[in-house]
């Protein structure tokens, strides 16, 4: 599905990460991409992350999935079901990300889908991430408040981070196809108006400094030997032996900074780290390694390849010639024909490889490796 009359430049300049924006049905022809029953089915699956939030007289209660199949028939009153990463299971839901790819793929997290009965919602809260809330079915009243931070008072609750004094600055009823953009940390509260309310949250990610420092340091530490340590062959006499003198601090600090300052190594680590799959899904992994002759034949015939919607593809340029391709926690160094192929693999969810490349052992090797790890498959139309 396409969106029209949406000024991306204006959006990025005035709203992205700055302030909320309501976009009234910008789709060519909005169609709800997922049946509520399919969502309920996903919430019963072991490897799918889901939550059920029910409203009772005293507030909201949350239970984590997987839910028992008969759980839904026992529900009454206001409730909402939330299922994470539905784009990994439904190509139609994955298609909702496409219009938002003006934000680079590495910043995209997943599509969470909620289904609510009249009055259902998760309460006033704020998230650390940007989100486009697309109304799929039914109506939801969204109220948006000011930017919050760590000092914003929260209600004591075991599972939900609910804001104590939520005061709305914006208040809208969203109809199917309407989109609300909420930047990180802006308070928001969505309540279903009537039954059969479905909302699709296209969520983004932004690594925290703590996560980056921890991950990068841990990675670099693995490569450091025990003999790589502080040395002071030029040790001067100091007046007070109790002092850790400034030159020693300088040298210690430099040891740390040197070990962490390699930008190329950082880029390789970050690309890999960011491509790690959030949920270990193995559905696309073939039982036996793919036959390379078969790969050659299918490439020569121009059979299209599709990316697993759960896979994370990205690339980094390293120098003029080399591209590092990152897919689901694996890194492939690509030069020559492979570099062009790596860029195409990252540009869209499906591609036809130039049949002229089907004779290249390197190309076959890369495609076969991606098929074997469950990130790619030939789309033979079955
Ligand atoms: C919802 O879809 O009900 C919740 C989405 C959100 O507020 O993050
Ligand atoms: Co939220």
XYZ file of N, CA, C and O in Angstrom, residues 23 27 73 82 93 112 128 157 161 200 218 227 237 264 299 332 359 373 376:
76
model
N -1.879 12.417 10.841
C -1.968 12.396 9.378
C -3.279 11.679 9.043
O -3.413 10.478 9.287
N -3.551 7.049 2.654
C -3.333 5.868 1.814
C -4.152 5.974 0.541
O -5.236 6.557 0.535
N -12.459 -16.477 25.100
C -13.895 -16.683 25.354
C -14.231 -16.341 26.818
O -15.391 -16.121 27.161
N -1.954 -7.216 22.697
C -0.855 -6.592 21.950
C 0.135 -7.672 21.526
O 0.577 -8.460 22.364
N 1.354 -7.266 6.755
C 1.710 -6.339 7.839
C 3.114 -5.787 7.604
O 3.367 -4.592 7.793
N 4.094 -3.720 15.931
C 3.279 -4.329 16.983
C 1.820 -4.094 16.601
O 1.483 -3.024 16.087
N 10.335 4.963 24.706
C 11.659 5.535 24.391
C 11.859 5.703 22.884
O 12.893 6.184 22.450
N 3.089 0.191 39.672
C 2.441 -0.917 38.950
C 3.530 -1.912 38.591
O 4.617 -1.515 38.167
N 4.010 1.074 33.015
C 4.606 2.338 33.450
C 3.605 3.452 33.150
O 3.669 4.084 32.093
N -1.878 -0.541 14.418
C -0.569 -1.056 14.001
C 0.483 -0.040 14.425
O 0.416 1.127 14.022
N 32.714 -4.881 25.532
C 32.754 -6.332 25.693
C 33.424 -6.975 24.481
O 34.247 -7.878 24.596
N 48.918 -9.581 28.714
C 50.213 -8.898 28.778
C 50.120 -7.440 28.304
O 51.064 -6.668 28.470
N 60.367 10.133 40.209
C 60.143 10.148 41.648
C 59.080 11.205 41.921
O 59.121 12.297 41.347
N 36.707 1.710 12.134
C 36.334 0.637 11.204
C 35.892 -0.609 11.969
O 34.917 -1.260 11.599
N 19.213 -18.976 -10.432
C 19.694 -17.610 -10.723
C 19.719 -17.385 -12.240
O 19.310 -16.328 -12.724
N 29.341 -10.356 5.861
C 29.946 -10.834 4.619
C 30.724 -9.678 4.010
O 30.150 -8.608 3.764
N 26.969 -17.303 -13.046
C 28.169 -18.141 -13.211
C 29.201 -17.840 -12.129
O 30.205 -18.554 -12.014
N 21.111 -19.911 6.106
C 20.866 -19.337 7.441
C 19.414 -18.869 7.605
O 19.047 -18.284 8.629
N 16.963 -15.809 3.357
C 16.589 -15.579 1.949
C 16.011 -16.875 1.393
O 16.374 -17.961 1.857
